Coordinates of C-alpha atoms in Angstrom, one line a residue:
M1 CA 0.0 0.0 0.0
S2 CA 1.2 3.5 -0.7
I3 CA 1.8 6.0 2.1
A4 CA -1.6 6.6 3.8
Y5 CA -2.6 8.7 6.8
A6 CA -6.0 8.6 8.7
E7 CA -7.2 11.6 6.7
D8 CA -6.7 9.7 3.4
F9 CA -9.5 7.2 4.3
K10 CA -13.0 8.3 3.7
S11 CA -16.3 6.8 5.0
G12 CA -17.5 4.2 2.5
D13 CA -14.1 3.5 1.0
V14 CA -13.8 -0.3 0.3
F15 CA -10.6 -2.3 0.0
D16 CA -10.1 -5.8 -1.1
I17 CA -7.3 -7.5 0.9
G18 CA -6.9 -10.7 -1.1
S19 CA -7.6 -14.4 -0.5
Y20 CA -6.2 -17.3 1.4
K21 CA -6.8 -21.1 1.3
V22 CA -7.0 -22.7 4.7
T23 CA -5.4 -26.1 5.1
A24 CA -6.3 -29.0 7.5
K25 CA -2.7 -29.1 8.6
E26 CA -2.6 -25.5 9.8
I27 CA -6.0 -25.8 11.5
A28 CA -4.7 -28.8 13.5
E29 CA -1.3 -27.4 14.3
F30 CA -2.7 -24.1 15.5
A31 CA -5.4 -25.8 17.6
K32 CA -3.0 -28.3 19.2
K33 CA -0.9 -25.4 20.4
Y34 CA -3.6 -22.7 21.2
D35 CA -7.2 -23.9 21.1
P36 CA -7.3 -27.8 21.5
F37 CA -11.0 -28.4 21.2
P38 CA -11.7 -31.9 19.7
F39 CA -13.7 -30.3 16.8
H40 CA -10.4 -28.5 15.8
I41 CA -8.0 -31.5 16.0
D42 CA -9.9 -34.8 15.9
E43 CA -11.8 -35.6 12.7
E44 CA -13.9 -38.4 14.2
A45 CA -15.0 -36.3 17.2
A46 CA -15.6 -33.3 14.9
K47 CA -17.9 -35.4 12.6
K48 CA -20.2 -35.9 15.6
T49 CA -20.7 -32.2 16.2
I50 CA -23.0 -29.7 14.4
F51 CA -19.9 -28.8 12.3
G52 CA -19.7 -32.2 10.6
G53 CA -15.9 -32.1 10.5
I54 CA -12.9 -30.2 11.7
I55 CA -13.2 -26.5 11.7
S56 CA -10.7 -23.7 12.2
S57 CA -10.4 -22.0 15.6
G58 CA -11.9 -18.5 15.4
W59 CA -8.5 -17.2 16.5
L60 CA -6.7 -18.8 13.6
T61 CA -9.4 -17.2 11.3
A62 CA -8.7 -13.8 12.9
L63 CA -5.0 -14.3 12.3
I64 CA -5.6 -15.2 8.7
W65 CA -7.5 -11.9 8.3
L66 CA -4.6 -10.1 10.0
R67 CA -2.1 -11.6 7.6
L68 CA -4.2 -10.5 4.6
M69 CA -4.2 -7.0 6.2
H70 CA -0.5 -7.0 6.4
K71 CA 0.0 -8.1 2.8
K72 CA -2.5 -5.7 1.2
F73 CA -3.7 -2.9 3.4
I74 CA -1.4 -1.9 6.2
C75 CA 1.0 1.0 5.5
Y76 CA 4.0 0.2 7.7
E77 CA 5.4 3.7 7.1
T78 CA 2.5 5.3 9.0
T79 CA 0.6 2.6 10.9
L80 CA 1.0 2.5 14.7
G81 CA -1.2 -0.6 15.3
S82 CA -4.6 -0.7 16.9
P83 CA -6.0 0.5 20.2
G84 CA -8.5 -2.3 20.1
H85 CA -11.5 -4.1 18.5
E86 CA -15.1 -3.2 19.1
E87 CA -16.4 -6.6 18.0
M88 CA -15.3 -9.8 16.5
L89 CA -17.7 -12.4 15.3
W90 CA -17.4 -15.8 13.5
P91 CA -20.9 -16.3 12.1
N92 CA -20.0 -19.4 10.1
P93 CA -17.3 -22.1 10.6
V94 CA -14.2 -22.3 8.5
H95 CA -13.4 -25.7 7.1
A96 CA -10.2 -27.1 5.7
E97 CA -9.7 -26.1 2.1
D98 CA -12.0 -23.1 2.4
K99 CA -10.9 -20.1 0.4
L100 CA -11.3 -17.0 2.4
T101 CA -11.5 -13.5 0.8
G102 CA -11.2 -10.3 2.8
Q103 CA -12.6 -6.9 2.5
I104 CA -12.4 -3.7 4.6
E105 CA -14.9 -0.8 4.6
I106 CA -14.0 2.5 6.2
I107 CA -16.5 3.7 8.7
E108 CA -14.7 7.0 9.8
S109 CA -11.4 8.6 10.1
R110 CA -10.3 11.4 12.3
V111 CA -7.4 13.2 13.9
S112 CA -7.0 12.8 17.7
K113 CA -8.3 15.8 19.6
S114 CA -5.9 15.4 22.5
K115 CA -2.9 14.2 20.5
P116 CA -3.1 15.9 17.0
N117 CA 0.0 14.0 15.9
L118 CA -2.2 10.8 15.8
G119 CA -4.9 9.8 13.4
F120 CA -7.6 7.1 13.9
V121 CA -9.3 5.0 11.3
R122 CA -12.4 3.0 12.2
Y123 CA -13.3 0.2 9.8
R124 CA -15.4 -3.0 9.3
A125 CA -13.5 -6.0 8.1
K126 CA -14.9 -9.3 6.9
L127 CA -13.9 -12.6 5.5
I128 CA -16.2 -14.6 3.2
N129 CA -15.7 -18.2 2.0
Q130 CA -16.0 -19.6 -1.5
K131 CA -19.7 -20.1 -0.9
E132 CA -20.1 -16.3 -0.2
K133 CA -20.8 -17.0 3.4
E134 CA -19.4 -14.6 5.9
V135 CA -17.0 -16.4 8.3
S136 CA -15.5 -13.5 10.2
F137 CA -16.6 -10.0 11.0
H138 CA -14.6 -7.3 12.9
S139 CA -15.2 -3.7 13.8
D140 CA -11.8 -2.2 14.6
W141 CA -9.7 0.9 15.0
G142 CA -6.3 1.6 13.5
M143 CA -3.8 4.4 14.5
T144 CA -1.5 6.3 12.2
V145 CA 1.1 9.0 12.5
R146 CA 0.1 12.3 10.9
P147 CA 1.8 13.8 7.8
T148 CA 3.6 16.3 10.1
E149 CA 5.2 13.3 12.0
Y150 CA 5.9 11.2 9.0
K151 CA 9.4 12.5 8.3
D152 CA 10.6 11.9 11.8
F153 CA 8.9 8.5 11.9
C154 CA 10.7 7.5 8.7
S155 CA 14.1 8.7 10.0
I156 CA 13.7 6.2 12.8
L157 CA 12.6 3.5 10.4
S158 CA 15.6 4.0 8.0
G159 CA 18.1 3.6 10.9
S160 CA 16.4 0.5 12.2
E161 CA 17.7 -3.0 11.9
I162 CA 14.1 -4.3 11.6
I163 CA 13.9 -3.3 7.9
Q164 CA 14.7 -6.2 5.6
D165 CA 14.6 -5.8 1.9
G166 CA 12.6 -2.6 2.3
A167 CA 9.9 -4.2 4.5
I168 CA 9.4 -3.7 8.2
I169 CA 9.2 -7.0 10.1
P170 CA 5.7 -7.1 11.8
D171 CA 7.0 -8.8 15.0
E172 CA 9.2 -5.8 15.7
I173 CA 6.6 -3.0 15.3
E174 CA 5.9 -2.8 19.0
E175 CA 9.5 -2.1 19.7
L176 CA 9.5 0.4 16.9
V177 CA 6.6 2.3 18.4
K178 CA 8.3 2.3 21.8
Q179 CA 11.5 3.7 20.2
F180 CA 9.5 6.4 18.4
D181 CA 7.7 7.2 21.6
E182 CA 11.0 7.6 23.5
N183 CA 12.6 9.7 20.7
K184 CA 9.6 11.9 19.9
N185 CA 7.5 11.9 23.0
L186 CA 4.7 11.1 20.6
F187 CA 2.1 10.2 23.2
S188 CA 2.5 13.0 25.6
D189 CA 0.0 15.9 25.9

């Protein structure tokens, strides 16, 4: 995605964030480690449930959505993460081999009243499967630096070891925001 600030997003804007095919192997591996319900890891037990077979953990589904966001929507140069989610729903189960397609619709965007160097974007995100059934719905907020802060933010990025081949490594963003906060006192009144 090109450089984008909160004020660049308008209510009603819609963004397609791509597709992802879920595998039985990743459903089982994730569930064994984080969400070991039988209907996520045991085919025979899952067949006896209302799902009729193994389904993805809702948390894995949420992380698939997040991965699509990182690939097609998030602007690492300006994004400061999210202050939280308003709601997260999984209205239909995700089965192995489902192809999930993501979309984001902007609800609103605004500049912070108390911290004018921050912008906020509120959006609805959804994943649908190949049968056009919605399998995930989120209502979330994202934070961005403002254009006036962009140059300083980028100077920190360019001197950082977390950039590899021009891309910021997502696992290190929290540390980057901490570094930016320490260097620019970004979050003070």
